[in-house]
Amino acid sequence: DSGVTQTPKHLITATGQRVTLRCSPRSGDLSVYWYQQSLDQGLQFLIQYYNGEERAKGNILERFSAQQFPDLHSELNLSSLELGDSALYFCASSVQATYNEQFFGPGTRLTVL
Amino acid sequence: TQLLEQSPQFLSIQEGENLTVYCNSSSVFSSLQWYRQEPGEGPVLLVTVVTGGEVKKLKRLTFQFGDARKDSSLHITAAQPGDTGLYLCAGKGNFNKFYFGSGTKLNVKP
């Protein structure tokens, strides 16, 4: 158990819908990262937050957005869902913004029908 | 985009054999991590290498960072069924972004 929690574990929805994925980092970690893992593209970095502020941005679509709240939990919002958005979404946390070591949560499996 | 290529993509070996997994890029990374991921779970960090030429050992696993900090290797000695999993390398590049390789799926048969 990494100490990072993600909810829900599974999510099934339809195209065009909007969903919110939630992540709670390890106690004491200020930085949160979001990743997308699909079968044909491996693990893709989406976005990083540090202490409530956006720190780094990866290949995140405009239909996706994220935020980190004062209690340091983070939410990833996915809207206008497409079939290709079906994937595992992982959250990871680290102590500092530039720290090397990330600890991953168990992931949320999103299926878009 | 700073790409990392892993090879081989798949590896199926017998218990007791040795193996090496490679992670290559044309880009320089400030650090590189190796993770192991099991089905239905998140990646678990194995090691972080920071200095060019650095070698780290973790029991039967040996990790090396290339001199130019563009590539890395993971060597497993006397593989065991418990080593089965997806091995991912990840490089920390510009602007604090992490780039993951596509992974090497290892199966160690008893």
Coordinates of N, CA and C in Angstrom, one line a residue:
Chain A
D1 N 0.8 -1.2 0.0 CA 0.0 0.0 0.0 C 0.9 1.2 0.0
S2 N 0.7 2.1 -1.1 CA 1.6 3.2 -1.2 C 1.1 4.4 -0.3
G3 N -0.1 4.4 0.2 CA -0.6 5.5 0.9 C -1.4 6.5 0.1
V4 N -1.4 6.3 -1.2 CA -2.1 7.1 -2.1 C -3.5 6.4 -2.4
T5 N -4.6 7.1 -2.2 CA -5.9 6.5 -2.5 C -6.6 7.2 -3.7
Q6 N -7.3 6.4 -4.4 CA -8.0 6.9 -5.6 C -9.4 6.3 -5.6
T7 N -10.4 7.1 -5.9 CA -11.7 6.7 -6.1 C -12.4 7.3 -7.3
P8 N -13.3 6.6 -8.0 CA -13.6 5.2 -7.7 C -12.6 4.3 -8.3
K9 N -12.7 3.0 -8.0 CA -11.8 2.0 -8.6 C -12.2 1.7 -10.1
H10 N -13.5 1.6 -10.3 CA -14.0 1.4 -11.7 C -15.1 2.4 -12.0
L11 N -15.1 2.8 -13.3 CA -16.1 3.8 -13.7 C -16.5 3.4 -15.1
I12 N -17.8 3.2 -15.3 CA -18.3 2.9 -16.6 C -19.3 4.0 -17.0
T13 N -19.1 4.6 -18.2 CA -20.0 5.7 -18.6 C -20.2 5.7 -20.1
A14 N -20.9 6.6 -20.6 CA -21.2 6.7 -22.0 C -20.5 7.8 -22.7
T15 N -20.4 7.8 -24.0 CA -19.7 8.9 -24.7 C -20.5 10.2 -24.5
G16 N -19.8 11.3 -24.4 CA -20.4 12.6 -24.2 C -20.6 13.0 -22.8
Q17 N -20.4 12.0 -21.9 CA -20.6 12.3 -20.4 C -19.4 12.9 -19.8
R18 N -19.5 13.3 -18.5 CA -18.5 13.9 -17.8 C -18.3 13.2 -16.5
V19 N -17.0 12.9 -16.1 CA -16.7 12.2 -14.9 C -15.6 12.9 -14.1
T20 N -15.6 12.6 -12.8 CA -14.6 13.2 -11.9 C -13.9 12.1 -11.2
L21 N -12.6 12.1 -11.2 CA -11.7 11.1 -10.5 C -11.1 11.8 -9.4
R22 N -11.0 11.1 -8.2 CA -10.5 11.7 -7.0 C -9.2 11.0 -6.5
C23 N -8.3 11.8 -6.0 CA -7.0 11.3 -5.5 C -6.7 12.0 -4.2
S24 N -6.3 11.2 -3.2 CA -5.7 11.7 -1.9 C -4.3 11.3 -1.9
P25 N -3.3 12.2 -1.8 CA -1.9 11.9 -1.7 C -1.5 11.3 -0.4
R26 N -0.3 10.8 -0.3 CA 0.3 10.3 0.9 C 0.3 11.5 1.9
S27 N 0.2 11.1 3.2 CA 0.2 12.1 4.2 C 1.6 12.9 4.1
G28 N 1.5 14.2 4.1 CA 2.8 15.0 4.0 C 3.2 15.3 2.6
D29 N 2.7 14.6 1.6 CA 3.1 14.9 0.2 C 2.3 16.1 -0.3
L30 N 3.1 17.0 -0.9 CA 2.5 18.3 -1.4 C 2.2 18.2 -2.9
S31 N 2.8 17.3 -3.6 CA 2.7 17.3 -5.1 C 1.9 16.1 -5.5
V32 N 1.1 16.3 -6.5 CA 0.2 15.3 -7.1 C 0.4 15.3 -8.6
Y33 N 0.5 14.1 -9.2 CA 0.6 13.9 -10.6 C -0.5 13.0 -11.1
W34 N -1.0 13.3 -12.3 CA -2.0 12.5 -13.0 C -1.4 11.8 -14.2
Y35 N -1.7 10.5 -14.4 CA -1.2 9.8 -15.6 C -2.4 9.0 -16.2
Q36 N -2.3 8.8 -17.5 CA -3.2 8.0 -18.2 C -2.4 6.8 -18.8
Q37 N -3.0 5.6 -18.6 CA -2.3 4.4 -19.1 C -3.3 3.6 -20.0
S38 N -3.0 3.6 -21.3 CA -3.8 2.8 -22.2 C -3.0 1.7 -22.8
L39 N -3.6 0.7 -23.4 CA -2.9 -0.5 -23.9 C -1.9 -0.1 -24.9
D40 N -2.3 0.8 -25.8 CA -1.4 1.1 -26.9 C -0.5 2.3 -26.8
Q41 N -0.5 3.0 -25.6 CA 0.3 4.1 -25.5 C 1.1 4.2 -24.2
G42 N 1.1 3.1 -23.4 CA 1.8 3.2 -22.1 C 1.3 4.2 -21.2
L43 N 2.2 4.7 -20.3 CA 1.9 5.6 -19.2 C 2.2 7.1 -19.7
Q44 N 1.1 7.9 -19.8 CA 1.3 9.3 -20.3 C 1.1 10.3 -19.2
F45 N 2.0 11.2 -19.0 CA 2.0 12.2 -18.0 C 0.9 13.2 -18.4
L46 N 0.0 13.5 -17.5 CA -1.1 14.5 -17.9 C -0.7 15.9 -17.3
I47 N -0.6 15.9 -15.9 CA -0.5 17.2 -15.3 C 0.0 17.0 -13.8
Q48 N 0.7 18.0 -13.3 CA 1.2 18.0 -11.9 C 0.8 19.2 -11.2
Y49 N 0.4 19.0 -9.9 CA 0.1 20.1 -9.0 C 1.0 20.1 -7.8
Y50 N 1.3 21.3 -7.3 CA 2.1 21.4 -6.1 C 1.5 22.4 -5.2
N51 N 1.1 21.9 -4.0 CA 0.5 22.8 -3.0 C -0.6 23.7 -3.6
G52 N -1.4 23.1 -4.4 CA -2.6 23.8 -5.0 C -2.4 24.5 -6.3
E53 N -1.1 24.6 -6.7 CA -0.8 25.3 -8.0 C -0.4 24.4 -9.1
E54 N -0.8 24.6 -10.3 CA -0.3 23.8 -11.4 C 1.2 24.0 -11.6
R55 N 1.9 22.9 -11.7 CA 3.4 22.9 -11.8 C 3.9 22.5 -13.1
A56 N 3.4 21.5 -13.7 CA 3.8 21.0 -15.0 C 2.6 20.4 -15.8
K57 N 2.7 20.6 -17.1 CA 1.6 20.1 -17.9 C 2.2 19.2 -19.0
G58 N 1.5 18.0 -19.2 CA 1.9 17.1 -20.2 C 0.9 17.1 -21.3
N59 N 0.6 15.9 -21.8 CA -0.3 15.7 -23.0 C -1.7 15.7 -22.5
I60 N -2.2 16.7 -21.8 CA -3.5 16.7 -21.3 C -4.4 17.4 -22.3
L61 N -5.6 16.7 -22.7 CA -6.5 17.3 -23.6 C -7.2 18.5 -23.0
E62 N -7.8 19.3 -23.9 CA -8.5 20.5 -23.4 C -9.8 20.1 -22.7
R63 N -10.3 18.9 -23.1 CA -11.5 18.4 -22.5 C -11.3 17.9 -21.0
F64 N -10.0 17.8 -20.7 CA -9.7 17.3 -19.3 C -9.2 18.5 -18.5
S65 N -9.5 18.5 -17.2 CA -8.9 19.6 -16.3 C -8.7 18.9 -15.0
A66 N -7.9 19.6 -14.2 CA -7.6 19.1 -12.8 C -7.5 20.2 -11.9
Q67 N -7.5 19.9 -10.6 CA -7.3 20.9 -9.6 C -6.8 20.2 -8.3
Q68 N -6.1 21.0 -7.5 CA -5.7 20.5 -6.2 C -6.3 21.4 -5.1
F69 N -6.9 20.8 -4.2 CA -7.7 21.6 -3.2 C -6.8 21.9 -1.9
P70 N -7.2 22.9 -1.1 CA -6.4 23.2 0.1 C -6.0 22.0 1.0
D71 N -6.9 21.0 1.0 CA -6.5 19.8 1.8 C -5.6 18.9 1.1
L72 N -5.1 19.3 -0.1 CA -4.2 18.6 -1.0 C -4.7 17.5 -1.8
H73 N -6.0 17.1 -1.6 CA -6.5 16.1 -2.5 C -6.7 16.7 -3.9
S74 N -6.8 15.9 -4.9 CA -6.9 16.4 -6.3 C -8.0 15.7 -7.0
E75 N -8.6 16.4 -8.0 CA -9.6 15.8 -8.8 C -9.2 16.0 -10.3
L76 N -9.5 15.0 -11.1 CA -9.3 15.1 -12.5 C -10.7 15.0 -13.2
N77 N -11.0 16.0 -13.9 CA -12.3 16.1 -14.6 C -12.2 15.8 -16.0
L78 N -12.9 14.8 -16.5 CA -12.9 14.4 -17.9 C -14.3 14.7 -18.5
S79 N -14.4 15.5 -19.6 CA -15.7 15.8 -20.1 C -15.8 15.5 -21.6
S80 N -17.0 15.5 -22.1 CA -17.2 15.1 -23.5 C -16.5 13.8 -23.9
L81 N -16.7 12.8 -23.0 CA -15.9 11.6 -23.1 C -16.1 10.9 -24.5
E82 N -15.0 10.3 -24.9 CA -14.9 9.6 -26.2 C -14.5 8.2 -25.9
L83 N -14.7 7.2 -26.8 CA -14.3 5.9 -26.6 C -12.8 5.7 -26.3
G84 N -12.0 6.6 -27.0 CA -10.6 6.5 -26.8 C -10.1 7.0 -25.4
D85 N -11.0 7.5 -24.6 CA -10.6 7.9 -23.3 C -10.6 6.8 -22.3
S86 N -11.1 5.6 -22.7 CA -11.1 4.4 -21.9 C -9.6 4.1 -21.6
A87 N -9.3 4.0 -20.3 CA -7.9 3.8 -19.9 C -7.9 3.7 -18.4
L88 N -6.7 3.4 -17.9 CA -6.5 3.4 -16.4 C -5.9 4.8 -16.1
Y89 N -6.4 5.5 -15.1 CA -5.9 6.8 -14.7 C -5.3 6.6 -13.3
F90 N -4.0 7.0 -13.3 CA -3.3 6.9 -12.0 C -2.9 8.3 -11.5
C91 N -3.0 8.3 -10.2 CA -2.5 9.5 -9.5 C -1.2 9.1 -8.7
A92 N -0.3 10.0 -8.6 CA 0.9 9.7 -7.9 C 1.2 11.0 -7.0
S93 N 1.9 10.8 -5.9 CA 2.3 11.9 -5.1 C 3.8 11.9 -4.7
S94 N 4.3 13.0 -4.4 CA 5.7 13.1 -3.9 C 5.7 14.2 -2.9
V95 N 6.8 14.2 -2.2 CA 7.0 15.2 -1.1 C 7.0 16.6 -1.6
Q96 N 7.9 16.8 -2.6 CA 8.2 18.1 -3.1 C 7.9 18.2 -4.6
A97 N 7.9 19.4 -5.1 CA 7.5 19.5 -6.6 C 8.6 18.9 -7.4
T98 N 9.9 19.0 -7.0 CA 10.9 18.5 -7.9 C 11.5 17.2 -7.4
Y99 N 10.8 16.6 -6.5 CA 11.3 15.3 -6.0 C 11.3 14.2 -7.0
N100 N 12.3 13.3 -7.0 CA 12.4 12.3 -8.0 C 11.4 11.1 -7.8
E101 N 11.1 10.8 -6.5 CA 10.3 9.6 -6.2 C 8.8 9.9 -6.1
Q102 N 8.1 9.1 -6.9 CA 6.6 9.3 -6.9 C 6.0 8.0 -6.4
F103 N 4.9 8.1 -5.7 CA 4.2 6.9 -5.2 C 2.9 6.9 -5.8
F104 N 2.6 5.8 -6.4 CA 1.3 5.7 -7.2 C 0.2 5.1 -6.4
G105 N -1.0 5.6 -6.8 CA -2.2 5.0 -6.2 C -2.6 3.8 -7.1
P106 N -3.7 3.1 -6.7 CA -4.1 1.9 -7.4 C -4.8 2.1 -8.7
G107 N -5.1 3.4 -9.0 CA -5.7 3.7 -10.3 C -7.2 3.6 -10.3
T108 N -7.8 4.3 -11.3 CA -9.2 4.2 -11.7 C -9.3 3.7 -13.1
R109 N -10.1 2.6 -13.3 CA -10.3 2.1 -14.6 C -11.6 2.7 -15.2
L110 N -11.4 3.5 -16.2 CA -12.5 4.2 -16.9 C -12.9 3.5 -18.2
T111 N -14.1 3.1 -18.3 CA -14.6 2.5 -19.5 C -15.7 3.4 -20.1
V112 N -15.5 3.8 -21.3 CA -16.5 4.7 -22.0 C -17.1 3.8 -23.1
L113 N -18.4 3.7 -23.0 CA -19.2 2.8 -23.9 C -19.9 3.6 -25.0
Chain B
T1 N 8.8 16.4 -27.2 CA 8.6 15.3 -26.3 C 9.9 14.5 -26.2
Q2 N 10.2 14.1 -25.0 CA 11.4 13.3 -24.8 C 10.9 11.8 -24.6
L3 N 11.3 11.0 -25.7 CA 10.8 9.7 -25.7 C 11.7 8.7 -25.1
L4 N 11.2 7.6 -24.5 CA 12.0 6.5 -24.0 C 11.5 5.3 -24.6
E5 N 12.4 4.5 -25.2 CA 12.1 3.2 -25.8 C 12.6 2.1 -25.0
Q6 N 11.8 1.1 -24.7 CA 12.2 0.0 -23.9 C 12.3 -1.2 -24.8
S7 N 13.3 -2.1 -24.5 CA 13.4 -3.4 -25.2 C 13.9 -4.4 -24.2
P8 N 13.5 -5.7 -24.4 CA 12.4 -6.1 -25.3 C 11.0 -5.7 -24.8
Q9 N 10.0 -5.8 -25.6 CA 8.6 -5.5 -25.2 C 8.1 -6.6 -24.3
F10 N 8.4 -7.9 -24.7 CA 8.0 -9.1 -24.0 C 9.2 -10.0 -23.7
L11 N 9.2 -10.6 -22.6 CA 10.2 -11.6 -22.3 C 9.7 -12.7 -21.4
S12 N 9.8 -13.9 -21.9 CA 9.3 -15.1 -21.2 C 10.5 -16.0 -20.9
I13 N 10.9 -16.2 -19.7 CA 12.1 -17.0 -19.4 C 11.8 -18.0 -18.3
Q14 N 12.7 -19.0 -18.1 CA 12.6 -19.9 -17.1 C 13.2 -19.4 -15.8
E15 N 12.7 -19.9 -14.7 CA 13.2 -19.5 -13.3 C 14.7 -19.9 -13.3
G16 N 15.5 -18.9 -12.8 CA 16.9 -19.2 -12.7 C 17.8 -18.5 -13.8
E17 N 17.1 -18.1 -14.9 CA 17.8 -17.4 -16.0 C 18.1 -16.0 -15.6
N18 N 19.1 -15.4 -16.3 CA 19.4 -14.0 -16.2 C 18.8 -13.2 -17.3
L19 N 18.5 -11.9 -17.1 CA 17.9 -11.1 -18.2 C 18.3 -9.7 -18.0
T20 N 18.3 -8.9 -19.2 CA 18.6 -7.5 -19.1 C 17.5 -6.8 -19.9
V21 N 17.0 -5.7 -19.4 CA 16.0 -4.9 -20.0 C 16.6 -3.5 -20.3
Y22 N 16.4 -3.0 -21.5 CA 17.0 -1.7 -21.8 C 16.0 -0.6 -22.0
C23 N 16.5 0.6 -21.7 CA 15.7 1.8 -21.8 C 16.5 2.9 -22.5
N24 N 16.2 3.3 -23.7 CA 17.0 4.2 -24.5 C 16.3 5.4 -24.9
S25 N 17.0 6.5 -25.0 CA 16.5 7.8 -25.5 C 17.6 8.6 -26.2
S26 N 17.1 9.5 -27.0 CA 18.1 10.5 -27.6 C 18.2 11.7 -26.8
S27 N 17.4 11.8 -25.7 CA 17.3 12.9 -24.8 C 18.1 12.7 -23.5
V28 N 18.5 13.7 -22.9 CA 19.2 13.7 -21.6 C 18.1 13.8 -20.5
F29 N 18.2 13.0 -19.5 CA 17.3 13.1 -18.3 C 18.1 13.5 -17.1
S30 N 17.5 14.3 -16.2 CA 18.2 14.6 -15.0 C 18.2 13.5 -14.0
S31 N 17.2 12.6 -14.1 CA 17.2 11.4 -13.3 C 16.3 10.3 -14.0
L32 N 16.5 9.1 -13.6 CA 15.7 8.0 -14.2 C 15.3 7.1 -13.2
Q33 N 14.0 6.6 -13.3 CA 13.5 5.7 -12.3 C 13.1 4.4 -13.0
W34 N 13.1 3.3 -12.3 CA 12.6 2.0 -12.7 C 11.4 1.7 -11.8
Y35 N 10.3 1.2 -12.4 CA 9.1 0.8 -11.6 C 8.8 -0.6 -12.1
R36 N 8.1 -1.3 -11.1 CA 7.4 -2.6 -11.5 C 5.9 -2.5 -11.3
Q37 N 5.2 -2.9 -12.2 CA 3.7 -2.8 -12.1 C 3.1 -4.2 -12.3
E38 N 2.2 -4.5 -11.4 CA 1.5 -5.8 -11.5 C 0.1 -5.5 -11.9
P39 N -0.6 -6.5 -12.6 CA -1.9 -6.3 -13.1 C -2.9 -5.7 -12.1
G40 N -3.6 -4.6 -12.5 CA -4.6 -4.0 -11.6 C -4.1 -3.1 -10.5
E41 N -2.7 -2.9 -10.5 CA -2.1 -2.1 -9.5 C -1.3 -0.9 -10.1
G42 N -1.0 0.0 -9.3 CA -0.1 1.1 -9.8 C 1.3 0.7 -9.8
P43 N 2.1 1.4 -10.5 CA 3.6 1.1 -10.6 C 4.2 1.4 -9.2
V44 N 5.2 0.5 -8.9 CA 5.9 0.6 -7.6 C 7.4 1.0 -7.9
L45 N 7.9 2.0 -7.3 CA 9.2 2.5 -7.5 C 10.2 1.4 -7.0
L46 N 11.2 1.1 -7.9 CA 12.3 0.2 -7.5 C 13.5 1.0 -7.2
V47 N 13.9 1.9 -8.1 CA 15.1 2.6 -7.9 C 15.1 4.0 -8.6
T48 N 15.9 4.9 -8.2 CA 16.2 6.2 -8.9 C 17.7 6.3 -9.1
V49 N 18.1 6.6 -10.3 CA 19.5 6.9 -10.6 C 19.6 8.3 -11.1
V50 N 20.6 9.0 -10.7 CA 20.8 10.4 -10.9 C 22.1 10.8 -11.7
T51 N 23.1 10.1 -11.3 CA 24.5 10.4 -11.9 C 24.8 9.6 -13.1
G52 N 25.4 10.2 -14.1 CA 25.8 9.4 -15.3 C 26.8 8.3 -14.9
G53 N 26.6 7.1 -15.3 CA 27.5 6.0 -15.0 C 27.1 5.3 -13.7
E54 N 26.1 5.8 -13.0 CA 25.7 5.3 -11.7 C 25.2 3.8 -11.8
V55 N 25.6 3.0 -10.8 CA 25.1 1.6 -10.7 C 24.5 1.4 -9.4
K56 N 23.3 0.9 -9.3 CA 22.7 0.6 -8.1 C 22.2 -0.9 -8.1
K57 N 22.4 -1.5 -6.9 CA 22.0 -2.9 -6.8 C 20.9 -3.0 -5.7
L58 N 19.9 -3.8 -6.1 CA 18.8 -4.1 -5.1 C 18.6 -5.6 -5.2
K59 N 19.3 -6.3 -4.2 CA 19.3 -7.8 -4.2 C 19.7 -8.3 -5.5
R60 N 18.8 -9.0 -6.3 CA 19.2 -9.6 -7.5 C 19.1 -8.7 -8.7
L61 N 18.7 -7.4 -8.5 CA 18.5 -6.5 -9.5 C 19.6 -5.5 -9.6
T62 N 20.2 -5.2 -10.8 CA 21.3 -4.2 -10.9 C 20.8 -3.2 -11.9
F63 N 20.9 -1.9 -11.6 CA 20.4 -0.8 -12.4 C 21.6 0.0 -12.8
Q64 N 21.7 0.4 -14.1 CA 22.8 1.3 -14.5 C 22.2 2.4 -15.3
F65 N 22.8 3.6 -15.0 CA 22.4 4.8 -15.8 C 23.6 5.1 -16.7
G66 N 23.3 5.4 -18.0 CA 24.3 5.6 -19.0 C 25.2 6.8 -18.7
D67 N 26.4 6.8 -19.1 CA 27.3 7.9 -18.8 C 26.7 9.3 -19.3
A68 N 26.0 9.3 -20.4 CA 25.4 10.5 -20.9 C 24.0 10.8 -20.4
R69 N 23.6 10.0 -19.5 CA 22.2 10.1 -18.9 C 21.1 10.1 -19.9
K70 N 21.3 9.2 -21.0 CA 20.3 9.1 -22.0 C 19.7 7.7 -22.0
D71 N 20.3 6.7 -21.3 CA 19.9 5.4 -21.3 C 20.1 4.7 -20.0
S72 N 19.5 3.6 -19.8 CA 19.6 2.8 -18.6 C 19.3 1.3 -18.9
S73 N 19.8 0.5 -18.0 CA 19.5 -0.9 -18.1 C 19.2 -1.5 -16.7
L74 N 18.4 -2.6 -16.8 CA 18.0 -3.3 -15.6 C 18.4 -4.7 -15.8
H75 N 19.3 -5.3 -15.0 CA 19.7 -6.7 -15.1 C 19.2 -7.5 -13.9
I76 N 18.5 -8.6 -14.2 CA 18.0 -9.4 -13.1 C 18.8 -10.8 -13.2
T77 N 19.4 -11.1 -12.0 CA 20.1 -12.4 -11.9 C 19.2 -13.5 -11.3
A78 N 19.3 -14.7 -11.9 CA 18.5 -15.8 -11.3 C 17.1 -15.4 -11.1
A79 N 16.4 -15.1 -12.2 CA 15.0 -14.6 -12.1 C 14.1 -15.6 -11.4
Q80 N 13.1 -15.1 -10.6 CA 12.2 -15.9 -9.9 C 10.8 -15.6 -10.4
P81 N 9.8 -16.5 -10.2 CA 8.4 -16.2 -10.6 C 7.9 -14.9 -10.0
G82 N 8.3 -14.6 -8.8 CA 7.9 -13.3 -8.2 C 8.4 -12.1 -8.9
D83 N 9.3 -12.2 -9.8 CA 9.8 -11.1 -10.6 C 8.8 -10.7 -11.7
T84 N 7.9 -11.6 -12.0 CA 6.9 -11.4 -13.1 C 6.2 -10.1 -12.9
G85 N 6.1 -9.3 -14.0 CA 5.4 -8.1 -14.0 C 5.8 -7.2 -15.2
L86 N 5.3 -6.0 -15.2 CA 5.6 -5.0 -16.2 C 6.6 -4.1 -15.6
Y87 N 7.8 -4.0 -16.3 CA 8.9 -3.1 -15.8 C 8.9 -1.8 -16.7
L88 N 8.8 -0.7 -16.0 CA 8.7 0.6 -16.7 C 9.9 1.5 -16.3
C89 N 10.5 2.1 -17.3 CA 11.5 3.1 -16.9 C 10.8 4.5 -17.1
A90 N 11.3 5.5 -16.4 CA 10.7 6.8 -16.5 C 11.8 7.8 -16.3
G91 N 11.9 8.8 -17.2 CA 12.9 9.8 -17.1 C 12.3 11.1 -16.8
K92 N 13.1 11.9 -15.9 CA 12.6 13.2 -15.6 C 13.3 14.2 -16.5
G93 N 12.5 14.9 -17.3 CA 13.1 15.8 -18.3 C 12.9 17.2 -18.0
N94 N 12.8 18.0 -19.1 CA 12.6 19.4 -18.9 C 11.3 19.8 -18.2
F95 N 11.3 20.9 -17.5 CA 10.1 21.4 -16.9 C 9.5 20.4 -15.9
N96 N 10.3 19.6 -15.3 CA 9.8 18.7 -14.3 C 8.8 17.7 -14.8
K97 N 8.9 17.4 -16.1 CA 7.9 16.4 -16.6 C 8.6 15.0 -16.6
F98 N 7.7 14.0 -16.3 CA 8.2 12.6 -16.3 C 7.7 11.9 -17.6
Y99 N 8.6 11.2 -18.3 CA 8.3 10.5 -19.5 C 8.5 9.0 -19.2
F100 N 7.5 8.2 -19.5 CA 7.6 6.8 -19.2 C 7.8 6.0 -20.5
G101 N 8.6 5.0 -20.4 CA 8.8 4.0 -21.5 C 7.5 3.2 -21.6
S102 N 7.4 2.4 -22.7 CA 6.2 1.6 -23.0 C 6.2 0.3 -22.2
G103 N 7.3 0.0 -21.5 CA 7.3 -1.1 -20.6 C 7.8 -2.4 -21.2
T104 N 8.3 -3.3 -20.4 CA 8.8 -4.6 -20.7 C 7.9 -5.6 -19.9
K105 N 7.2 -6.4 -20.5 CA 6.4 -7.4 -19.8 C 7.2 -8.7 -19.6
L106 N 7.5 -9.0 -18.3 CA 8.4 -10.1 -18.0 C 7.5 -11.2 -17.4
N107 N 7.7 -12.4 -17.9 CA 7.0 -13.6 -17.3 C 8.1 -14.6 -17.0
V108 N 8.2 -15.0 -15.7 CA 9.2 -16.0 -15.3 C 8.5 -17.2 -14.9
K109 N 8.7 -18.3 -15.7 CA 8.0 -19.6 -15.5 C 8.8 -20.4 -14.5
P110 N 8.0 -21.1 -13.6 CA 8.6 -21.9 -12.6 C 9.1 -23.2 -13.2

